[in-house]
Short mmCIF file of C-alpha atoms in Angstrom, two decimals:
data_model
loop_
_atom_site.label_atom_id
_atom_site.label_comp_id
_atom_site.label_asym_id
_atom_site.label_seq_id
_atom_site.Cartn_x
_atom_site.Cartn_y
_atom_site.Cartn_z
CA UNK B 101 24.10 33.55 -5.03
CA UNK B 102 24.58 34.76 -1.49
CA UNK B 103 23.36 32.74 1.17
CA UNK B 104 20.01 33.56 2.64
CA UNK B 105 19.69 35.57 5.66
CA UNK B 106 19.72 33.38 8.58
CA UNK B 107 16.33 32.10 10.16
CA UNK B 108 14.77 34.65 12.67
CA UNK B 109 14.56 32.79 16.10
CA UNK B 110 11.76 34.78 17.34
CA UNK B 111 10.11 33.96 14.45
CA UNK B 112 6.16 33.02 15.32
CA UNK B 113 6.14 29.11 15.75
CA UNK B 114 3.47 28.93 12.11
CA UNK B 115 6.07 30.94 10.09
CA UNK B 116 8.84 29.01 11.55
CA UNK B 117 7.22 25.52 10.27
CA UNK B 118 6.13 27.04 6.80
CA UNK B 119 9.69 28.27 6.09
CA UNK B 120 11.33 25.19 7.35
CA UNK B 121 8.59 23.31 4.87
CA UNK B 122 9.25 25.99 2.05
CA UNK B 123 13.39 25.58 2.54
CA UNK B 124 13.96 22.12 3.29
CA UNK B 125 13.07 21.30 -0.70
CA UNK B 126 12.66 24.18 -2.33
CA UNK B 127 11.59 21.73 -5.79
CA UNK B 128 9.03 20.02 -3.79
CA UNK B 129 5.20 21.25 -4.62
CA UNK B 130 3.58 19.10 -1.63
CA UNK B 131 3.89 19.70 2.04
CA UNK B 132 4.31 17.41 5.10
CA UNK B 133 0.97 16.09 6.50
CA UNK B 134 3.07 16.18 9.84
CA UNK B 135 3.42 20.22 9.52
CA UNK B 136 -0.04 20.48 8.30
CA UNK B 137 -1.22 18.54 11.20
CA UNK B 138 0.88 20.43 13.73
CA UNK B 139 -0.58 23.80 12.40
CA UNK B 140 -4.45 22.54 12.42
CA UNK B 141 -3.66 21.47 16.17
CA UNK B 142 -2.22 25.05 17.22
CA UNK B 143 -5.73 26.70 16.06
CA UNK B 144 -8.16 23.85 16.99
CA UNK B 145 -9.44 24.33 21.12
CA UNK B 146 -10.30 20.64 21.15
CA UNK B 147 -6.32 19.97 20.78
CA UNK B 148 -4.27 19.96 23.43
CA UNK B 149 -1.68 21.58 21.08
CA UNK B 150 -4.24 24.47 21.17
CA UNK B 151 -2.05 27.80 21.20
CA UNK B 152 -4.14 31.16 21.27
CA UNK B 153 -2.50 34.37 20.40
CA UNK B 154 -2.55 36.69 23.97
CA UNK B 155 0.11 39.02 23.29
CA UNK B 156 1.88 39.68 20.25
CA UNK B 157 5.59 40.54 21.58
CA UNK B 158 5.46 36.55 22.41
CA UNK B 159 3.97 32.60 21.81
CA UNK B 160 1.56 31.58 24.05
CA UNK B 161 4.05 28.28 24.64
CA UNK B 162 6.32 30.46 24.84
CA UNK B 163 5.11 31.97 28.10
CA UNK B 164 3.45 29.23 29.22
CA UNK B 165 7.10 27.60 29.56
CA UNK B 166 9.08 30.29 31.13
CA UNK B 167 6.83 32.19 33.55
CA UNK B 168 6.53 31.52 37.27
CA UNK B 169 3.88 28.75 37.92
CA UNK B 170 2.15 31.19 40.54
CA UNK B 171 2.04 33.52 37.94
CA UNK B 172 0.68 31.08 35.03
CA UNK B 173 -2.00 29.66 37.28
CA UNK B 174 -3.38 32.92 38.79
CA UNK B 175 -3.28 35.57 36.23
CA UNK B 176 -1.96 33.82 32.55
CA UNK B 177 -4.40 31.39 32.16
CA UNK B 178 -7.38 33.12 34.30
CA UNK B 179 -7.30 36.15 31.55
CA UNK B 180 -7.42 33.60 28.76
CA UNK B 181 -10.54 31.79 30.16
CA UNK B 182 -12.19 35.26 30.75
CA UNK B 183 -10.61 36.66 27.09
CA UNK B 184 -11.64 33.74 25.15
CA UNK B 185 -15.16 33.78 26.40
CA UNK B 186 -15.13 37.62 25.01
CA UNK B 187 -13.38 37.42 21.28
CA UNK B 188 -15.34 35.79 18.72
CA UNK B 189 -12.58 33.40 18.02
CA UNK B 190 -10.51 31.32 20.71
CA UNK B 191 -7.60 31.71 19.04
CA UNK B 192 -8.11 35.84 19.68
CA UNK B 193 -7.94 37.12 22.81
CA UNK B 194 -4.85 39.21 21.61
CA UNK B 195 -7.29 41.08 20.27
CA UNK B 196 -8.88 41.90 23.66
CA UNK B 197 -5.93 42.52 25.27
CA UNK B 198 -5.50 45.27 22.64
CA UNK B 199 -8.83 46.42 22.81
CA UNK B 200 -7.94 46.79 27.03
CA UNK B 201 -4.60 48.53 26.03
CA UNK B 202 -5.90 50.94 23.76
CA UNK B 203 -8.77 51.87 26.69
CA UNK B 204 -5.83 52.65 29.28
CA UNK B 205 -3.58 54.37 27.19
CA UNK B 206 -4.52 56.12 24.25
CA UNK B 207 -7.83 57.23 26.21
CA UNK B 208 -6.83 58.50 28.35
CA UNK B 209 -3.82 60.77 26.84
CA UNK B 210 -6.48 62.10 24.39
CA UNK B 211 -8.61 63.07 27.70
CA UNK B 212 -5.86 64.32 29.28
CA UNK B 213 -4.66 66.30 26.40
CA UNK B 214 -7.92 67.89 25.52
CA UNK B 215 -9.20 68.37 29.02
CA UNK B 216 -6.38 68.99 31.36
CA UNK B 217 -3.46 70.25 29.23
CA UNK B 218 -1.89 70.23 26.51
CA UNK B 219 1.78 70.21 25.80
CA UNK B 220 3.38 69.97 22.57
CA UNK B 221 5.75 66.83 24.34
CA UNK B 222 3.03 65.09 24.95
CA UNK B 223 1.11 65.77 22.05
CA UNK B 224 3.88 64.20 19.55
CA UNK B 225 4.50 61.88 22.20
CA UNK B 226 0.97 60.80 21.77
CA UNK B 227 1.58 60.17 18.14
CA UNK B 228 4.54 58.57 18.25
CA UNK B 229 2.40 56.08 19.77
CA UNK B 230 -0.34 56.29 18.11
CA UNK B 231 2.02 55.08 14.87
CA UNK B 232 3.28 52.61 17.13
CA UNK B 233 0.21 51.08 17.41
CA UNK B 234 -1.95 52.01 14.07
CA UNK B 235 -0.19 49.02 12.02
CA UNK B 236 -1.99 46.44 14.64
CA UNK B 237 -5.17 48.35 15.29
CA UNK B 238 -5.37 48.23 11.22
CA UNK B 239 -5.24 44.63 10.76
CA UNK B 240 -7.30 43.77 13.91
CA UNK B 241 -9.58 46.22 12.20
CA UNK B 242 -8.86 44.48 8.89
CA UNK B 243 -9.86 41.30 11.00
CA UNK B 244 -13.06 43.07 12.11
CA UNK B 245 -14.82 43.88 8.33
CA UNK B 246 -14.02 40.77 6.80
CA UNK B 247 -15.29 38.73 9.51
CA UNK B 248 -17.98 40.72 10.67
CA UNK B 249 -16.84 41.74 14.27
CA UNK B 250 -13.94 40.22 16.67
CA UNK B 251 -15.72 40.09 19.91
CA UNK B 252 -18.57 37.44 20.32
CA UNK B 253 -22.18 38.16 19.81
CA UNK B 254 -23.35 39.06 23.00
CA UNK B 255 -20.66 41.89 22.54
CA UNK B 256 -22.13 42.66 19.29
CA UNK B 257 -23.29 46.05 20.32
CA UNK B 258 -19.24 46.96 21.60
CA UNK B 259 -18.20 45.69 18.34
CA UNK B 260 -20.20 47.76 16.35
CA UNK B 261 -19.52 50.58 18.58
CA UNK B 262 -15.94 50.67 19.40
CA UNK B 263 -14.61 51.91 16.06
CA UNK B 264 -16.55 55.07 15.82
CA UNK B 265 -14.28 55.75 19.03
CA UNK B 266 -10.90 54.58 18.21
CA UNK B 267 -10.79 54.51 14.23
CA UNK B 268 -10.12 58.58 13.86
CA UNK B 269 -7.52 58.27 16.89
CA UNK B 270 -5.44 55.83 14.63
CA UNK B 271 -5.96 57.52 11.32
CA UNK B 272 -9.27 55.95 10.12
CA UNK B 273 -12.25 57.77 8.55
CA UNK B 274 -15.51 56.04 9.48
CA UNK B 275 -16.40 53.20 7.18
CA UNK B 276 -13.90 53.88 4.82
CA UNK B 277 -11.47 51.29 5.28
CA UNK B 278 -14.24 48.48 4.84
CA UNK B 279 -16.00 50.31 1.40
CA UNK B 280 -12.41 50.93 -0.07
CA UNK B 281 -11.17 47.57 1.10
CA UNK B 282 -14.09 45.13 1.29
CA UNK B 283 -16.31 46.71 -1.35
CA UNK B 284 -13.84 48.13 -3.68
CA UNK B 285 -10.15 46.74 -4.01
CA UNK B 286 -11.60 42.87 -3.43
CA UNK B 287 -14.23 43.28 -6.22
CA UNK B 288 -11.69 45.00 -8.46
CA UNK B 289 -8.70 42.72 -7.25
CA UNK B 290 -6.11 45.47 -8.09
CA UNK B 291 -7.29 45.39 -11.92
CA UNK B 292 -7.16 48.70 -13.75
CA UNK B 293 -10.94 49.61 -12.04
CA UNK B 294 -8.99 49.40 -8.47
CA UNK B 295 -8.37 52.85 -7.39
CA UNK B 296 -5.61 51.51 -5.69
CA UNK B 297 -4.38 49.46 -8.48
CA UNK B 298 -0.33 49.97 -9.23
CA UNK B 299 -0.62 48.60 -12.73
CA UNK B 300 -1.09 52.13 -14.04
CA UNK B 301 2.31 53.15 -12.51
CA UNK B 302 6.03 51.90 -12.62
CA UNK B 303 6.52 50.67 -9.03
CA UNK B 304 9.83 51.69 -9.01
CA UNK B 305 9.50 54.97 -9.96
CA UNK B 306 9.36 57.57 -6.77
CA UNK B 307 7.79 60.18 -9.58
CA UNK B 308 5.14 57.52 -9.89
CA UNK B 309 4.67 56.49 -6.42
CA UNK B 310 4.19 60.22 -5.25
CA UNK B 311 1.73 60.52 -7.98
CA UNK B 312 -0.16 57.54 -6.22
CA UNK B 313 -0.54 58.65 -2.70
CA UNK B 314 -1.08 62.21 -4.02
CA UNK B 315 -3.91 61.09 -5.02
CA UNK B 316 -5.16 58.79 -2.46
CA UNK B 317 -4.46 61.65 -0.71
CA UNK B 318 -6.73 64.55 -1.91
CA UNK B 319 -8.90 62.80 -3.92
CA UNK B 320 -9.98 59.34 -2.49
CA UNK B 321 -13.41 61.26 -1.08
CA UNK B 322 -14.62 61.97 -4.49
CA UNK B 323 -12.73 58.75 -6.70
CA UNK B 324 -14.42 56.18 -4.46
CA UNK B 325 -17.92 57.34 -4.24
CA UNK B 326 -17.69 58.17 -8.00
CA UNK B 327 -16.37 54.63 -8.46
CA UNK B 328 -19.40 52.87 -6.94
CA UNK B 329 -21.59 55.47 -9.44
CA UNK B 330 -20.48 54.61 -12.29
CA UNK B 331 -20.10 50.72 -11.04
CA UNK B 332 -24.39 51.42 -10.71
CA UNK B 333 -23.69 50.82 -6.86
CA UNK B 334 -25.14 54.61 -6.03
CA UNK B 335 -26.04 53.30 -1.76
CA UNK B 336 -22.42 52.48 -1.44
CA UNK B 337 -21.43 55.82 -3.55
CA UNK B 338 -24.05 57.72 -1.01
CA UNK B 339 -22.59 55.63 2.37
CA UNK B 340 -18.80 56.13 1.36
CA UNK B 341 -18.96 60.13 0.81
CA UNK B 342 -21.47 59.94 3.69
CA UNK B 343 -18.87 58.62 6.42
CA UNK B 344 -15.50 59.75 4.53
CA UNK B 345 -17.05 63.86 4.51
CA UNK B 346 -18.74 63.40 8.17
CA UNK B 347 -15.64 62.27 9.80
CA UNK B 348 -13.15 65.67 7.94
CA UNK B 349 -16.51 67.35 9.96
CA UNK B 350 -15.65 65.75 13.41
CA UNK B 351 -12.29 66.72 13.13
CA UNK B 352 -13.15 70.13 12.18
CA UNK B 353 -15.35 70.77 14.68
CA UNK B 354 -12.43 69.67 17.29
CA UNK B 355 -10.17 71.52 15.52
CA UNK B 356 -12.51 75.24 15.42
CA UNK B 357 -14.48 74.90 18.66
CA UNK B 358 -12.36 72.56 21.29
CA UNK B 359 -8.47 72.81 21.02
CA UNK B 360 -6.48 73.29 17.78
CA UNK B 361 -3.33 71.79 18.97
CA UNK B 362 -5.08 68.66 20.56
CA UNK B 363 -6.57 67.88 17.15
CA UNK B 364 -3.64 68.25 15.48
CA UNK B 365 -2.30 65.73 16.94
CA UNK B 366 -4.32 63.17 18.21
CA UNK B 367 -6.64 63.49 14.75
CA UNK B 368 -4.91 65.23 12.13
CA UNK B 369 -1.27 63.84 12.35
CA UNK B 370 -2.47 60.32 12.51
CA UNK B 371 -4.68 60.35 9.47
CA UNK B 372 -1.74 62.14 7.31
CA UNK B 373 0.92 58.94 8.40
CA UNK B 374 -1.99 56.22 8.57
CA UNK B 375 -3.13 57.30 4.69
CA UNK B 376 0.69 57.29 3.55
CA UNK B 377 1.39 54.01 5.30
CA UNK B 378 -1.63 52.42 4.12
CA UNK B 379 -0.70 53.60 0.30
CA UNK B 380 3.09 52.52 0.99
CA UNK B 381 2.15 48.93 1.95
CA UNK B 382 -0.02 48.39 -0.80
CA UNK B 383 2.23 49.59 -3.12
CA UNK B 384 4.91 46.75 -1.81
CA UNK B 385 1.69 43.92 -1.60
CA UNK B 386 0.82 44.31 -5.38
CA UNK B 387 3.87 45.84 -6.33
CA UNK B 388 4.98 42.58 -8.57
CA UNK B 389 2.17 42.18 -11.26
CA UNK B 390 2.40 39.50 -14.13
CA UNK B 391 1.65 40.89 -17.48
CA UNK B 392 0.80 37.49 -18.42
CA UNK B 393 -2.11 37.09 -16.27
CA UNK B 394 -2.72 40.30 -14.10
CA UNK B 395 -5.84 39.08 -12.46
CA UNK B 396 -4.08 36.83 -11.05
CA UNK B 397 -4.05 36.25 -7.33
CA UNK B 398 -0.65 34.30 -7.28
CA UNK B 399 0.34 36.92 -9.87
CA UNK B 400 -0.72 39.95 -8.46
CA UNK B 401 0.21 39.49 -4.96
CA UNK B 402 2.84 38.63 -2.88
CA UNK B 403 3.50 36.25 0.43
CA UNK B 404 6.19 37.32 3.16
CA UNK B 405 7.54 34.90 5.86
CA UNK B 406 9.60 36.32 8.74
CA UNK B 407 8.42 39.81 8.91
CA UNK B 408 7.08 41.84 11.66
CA UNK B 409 3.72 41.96 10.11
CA UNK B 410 2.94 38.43 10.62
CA UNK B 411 3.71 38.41 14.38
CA UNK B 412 2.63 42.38 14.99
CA UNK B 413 0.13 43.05 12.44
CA UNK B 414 -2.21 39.54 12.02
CA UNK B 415 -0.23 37.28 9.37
CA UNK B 416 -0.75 40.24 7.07
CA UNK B 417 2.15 39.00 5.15
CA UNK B 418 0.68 35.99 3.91
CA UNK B 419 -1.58 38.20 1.43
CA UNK B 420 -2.17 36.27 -1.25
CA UNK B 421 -3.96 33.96 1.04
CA UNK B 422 -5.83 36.49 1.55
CA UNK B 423 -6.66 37.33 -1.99
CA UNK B 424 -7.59 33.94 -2.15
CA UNK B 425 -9.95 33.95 0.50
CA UNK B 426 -10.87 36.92 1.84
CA UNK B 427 -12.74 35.56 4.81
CA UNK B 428 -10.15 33.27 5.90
CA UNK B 429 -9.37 33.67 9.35
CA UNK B 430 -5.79 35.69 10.26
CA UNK B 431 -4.36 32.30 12.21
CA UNK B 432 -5.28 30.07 9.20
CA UNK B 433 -3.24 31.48 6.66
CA UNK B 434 0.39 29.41 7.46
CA UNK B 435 -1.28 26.34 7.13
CA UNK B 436 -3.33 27.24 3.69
CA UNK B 437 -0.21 28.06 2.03
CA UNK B 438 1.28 24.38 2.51
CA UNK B 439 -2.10 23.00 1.69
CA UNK B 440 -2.29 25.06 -1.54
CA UNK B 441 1.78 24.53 -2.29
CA UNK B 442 1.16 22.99 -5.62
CA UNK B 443 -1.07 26.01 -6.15
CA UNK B 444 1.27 28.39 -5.28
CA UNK B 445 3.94 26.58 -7.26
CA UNK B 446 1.96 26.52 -10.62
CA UNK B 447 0.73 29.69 -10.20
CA UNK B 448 4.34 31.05 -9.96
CA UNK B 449 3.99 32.86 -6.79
CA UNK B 450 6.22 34.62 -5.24
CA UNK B 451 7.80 34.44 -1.65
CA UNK B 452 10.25 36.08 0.26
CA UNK B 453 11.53 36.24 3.33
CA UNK B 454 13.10 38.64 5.82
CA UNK B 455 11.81 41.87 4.22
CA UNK B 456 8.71 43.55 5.23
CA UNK B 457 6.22 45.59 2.54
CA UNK B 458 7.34 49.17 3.69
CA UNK B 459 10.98 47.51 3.15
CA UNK B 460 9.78 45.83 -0.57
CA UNK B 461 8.35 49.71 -1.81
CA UNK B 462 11.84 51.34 -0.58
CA UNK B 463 13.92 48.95 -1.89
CA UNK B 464 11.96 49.23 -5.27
CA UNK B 465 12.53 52.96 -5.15
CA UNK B 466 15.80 52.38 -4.95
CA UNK B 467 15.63 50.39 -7.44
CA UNK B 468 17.60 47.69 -5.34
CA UNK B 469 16.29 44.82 -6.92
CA UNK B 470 19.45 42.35 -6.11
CA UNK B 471 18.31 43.07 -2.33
CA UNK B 472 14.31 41.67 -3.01
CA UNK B 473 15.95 39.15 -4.64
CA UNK B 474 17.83 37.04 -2.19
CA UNK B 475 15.27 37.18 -0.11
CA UNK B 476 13.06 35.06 -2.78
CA UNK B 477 11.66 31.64 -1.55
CA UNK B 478 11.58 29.69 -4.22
CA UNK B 479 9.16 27.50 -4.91
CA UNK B 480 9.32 24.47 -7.39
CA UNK B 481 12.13 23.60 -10.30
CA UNK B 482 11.91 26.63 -12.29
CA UNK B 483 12.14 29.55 -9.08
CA UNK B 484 15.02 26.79 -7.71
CA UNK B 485 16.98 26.80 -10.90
CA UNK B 486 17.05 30.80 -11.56
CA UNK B 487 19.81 32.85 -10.73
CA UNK B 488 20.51 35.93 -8.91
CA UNK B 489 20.41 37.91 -12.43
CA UNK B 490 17.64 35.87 -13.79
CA UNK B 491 15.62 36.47 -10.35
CA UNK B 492 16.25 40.69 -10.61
CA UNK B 493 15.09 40.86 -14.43
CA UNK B 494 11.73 38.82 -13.29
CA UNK B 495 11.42 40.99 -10.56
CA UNK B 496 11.61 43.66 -12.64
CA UNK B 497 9.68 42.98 -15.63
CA UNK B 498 6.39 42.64 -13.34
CA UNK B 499 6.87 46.14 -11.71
CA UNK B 500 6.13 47.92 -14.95
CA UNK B 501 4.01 50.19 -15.93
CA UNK B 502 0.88 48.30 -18.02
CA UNK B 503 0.21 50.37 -21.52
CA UNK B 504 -2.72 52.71 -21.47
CA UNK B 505 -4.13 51.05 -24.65
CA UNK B 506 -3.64 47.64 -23.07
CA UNK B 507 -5.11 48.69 -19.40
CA UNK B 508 -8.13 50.35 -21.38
CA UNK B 509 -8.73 47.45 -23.61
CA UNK B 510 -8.70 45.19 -20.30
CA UNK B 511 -11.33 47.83 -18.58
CA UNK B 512 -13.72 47.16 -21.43
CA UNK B 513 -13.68 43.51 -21.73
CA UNK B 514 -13.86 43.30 -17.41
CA UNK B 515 -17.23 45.34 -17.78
#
């Protein structure tokens, strides 16, 4: 087998220690209590190890090490006394500095382009942007409705607040994320009930996987209300279709009465790329399903190290920690997946490295399995001992498509 691609140096210091733990004996099911200590310490403010996220592009030790003392003292560590005393968490005043970015930038372009004037530049410009930023505002969001806000309660009526602003400028409906997310695909854990379940399709099938966001698509304002109907959950049903059908309003009321072209792209463009991102990465996060036990969390899901969306986008890529535990925090993930190793091991979980979910659904509809396959960290004696060949057929036998009879027999016995 080719050798693994070679270990990411900027790397966030938790996915640096879990991959060395993960590589350095790949047939070992427990971790070091040194590493486990070491990542308690980085999230605890008691420790003087204590390392809160500021800014995403780098560490907090990082910068704490290389900029100007001057600098440190009278701006670094001011803004993370004031931040701190503003997120919920102490480990998340990255998310206020985002929160502060999104109020000098994307603000004010919309202002500007709705108010002032418009110009197609700056209107895909604004987009552009907009993209750029949507995979982090998601997660933080993502952050917000599992936890129940990110700012601390005597912000509680900005926390509430803020996303009726700024979800529709990154692609959000009101409320939708949290009843198809929270309320629907964590009930329904991507079983055959989950409207975004993939065992109904082969996930390496582009026929199949256009056939998926299609429908997400045009359809998710009437599947998910109906879903919580015939679930006997009619307030959700009522609140879903409530928010999802008020906020195509908003937009059309911008669109007919204020400036066409503004809406277009500051609303319209970022909810057509948000919705077929959003349906892209989920197709990669529960894109390998075990027909042996496909309610699985450790079977269902997937875990990536040395990705972009573990530094950029919250430690999304540590999602079957998630599964696990919905309401664990974003920073605690690393150090659950060397507490739960033996878990993880007998569960047959898989984990790669060095290719991101976006990269996992192209790569499937290329039907590139070899490439998802080097990047496999194995865990325990049997993932150690497989080779290339018997990795790709594995990989492959869990992307397809579950039999109607089987997926209806399941639906009846989950009732």
């Amino acid at each position: 087998m080719d050798s693994a691609p070679p270990v990411d140096p900027y790397l966030p210091l938790p996915d640096l220690l879990v991959l060395q733990e993960l590589e350095n004996d790949t047939e070992l099911q427990k971790s070091t209590p040194a590493t486990i200590e070491k990542l308690h310490n980085l999230n605890d403010p008691t420790n003087a190890a204590f390392d809160p996220t500021v800014f995403q592009f780098w560490d907090t030790h990082q910068l704490r090490a290389r900029l100007p003392h001057r600098i440190r003292k009278y701006l670094l560590e001011p803004y993370i006394a004031w931040a701190r005393s503003i997120a919920r968490f102490p480990t998340d005043v990255v998310m206020v500095t985002h929160l502060l970015l999104y109020l000098v930038t994307t603000i004010p372009s919309v202002i500007y382009l709705y108010c002032y004037h418009f110009t197609w530049i700056h209107g895909i410009l604004h987009w552009i942007i907009q993209i750029w930023f949507a995979g982090t505002y998601t997660l933080m969001k993502h952050q917000h409705i599992h936890m129940n806000g990110i700012l601390a309660p005597q912000y509680q009526l900005v926390d509430q607040l803020f996303p009726y602003l700024l979800d529709p400028l990154f692609g959000h409906t009101w409320n939708s994320y949290y009843y198809h997310h929270v309320k629907h695909h964590h009930v329904e854990g991507n079983g055959p009930r989950d409207l975004s379940s993939t065992m109904w399709y082969d996930r390496d099938s582009i026929a199949d996987f256009a056939r998926y966001v299609g429908r997400f698509f045009f359809l998710i304002w009437w599947d998910l209300p109906l879903s919580f109907l015939r679930a006997g959950k009619r307030q959700h049903a009522f609140k879903a279709a409530f928010w999802e059908l008020s906020n195509y309003l908003y937009i059309y009321l911008f669109w007919r009465y204020i400036n066409m072209r503004a809406t277009f792209c500051v609303f319209l463009l970022p909810l057509l790329t948000l919705r077929l991102g959003l349906m892209a990465g989920n197709w990669g996060q529960h894109a390998f399903v075990d027909p042996e036990d496909p309610m699985s969390d450790f079977l269902s899901s997937i875990t990536l190290i040395d990705v972009p969306s573990n530094r950029f986008c919250y430690n999304d890529g540590y999602h079957t920690s998630h599964h696990l535990n919905p309401r664990r925090h974003w920073r605690d993930h690393p150090v659950a997946l060397l507490k739960d190793r033996a878990r993880y091991t007998e569960g047959k979980a898989l984990v790669f490295r060095n290719i991101d979910y976006l990269m996992v659904t192209i790569k499937l509809l290329q039907k590139d399995y070899e490439f998802i396959a080097k990047r496999m960290v194995p865990l325990g004696k049997a993932q150690a001992s497989m080779t290339l060949q018997e990795r790709v057929d594995m990989l492959r036998a869990r992307t397809r498509r579950f039999p109607d009879e089987y997926l209806r027999t399941f639906y009846d016995k989950s009732k």
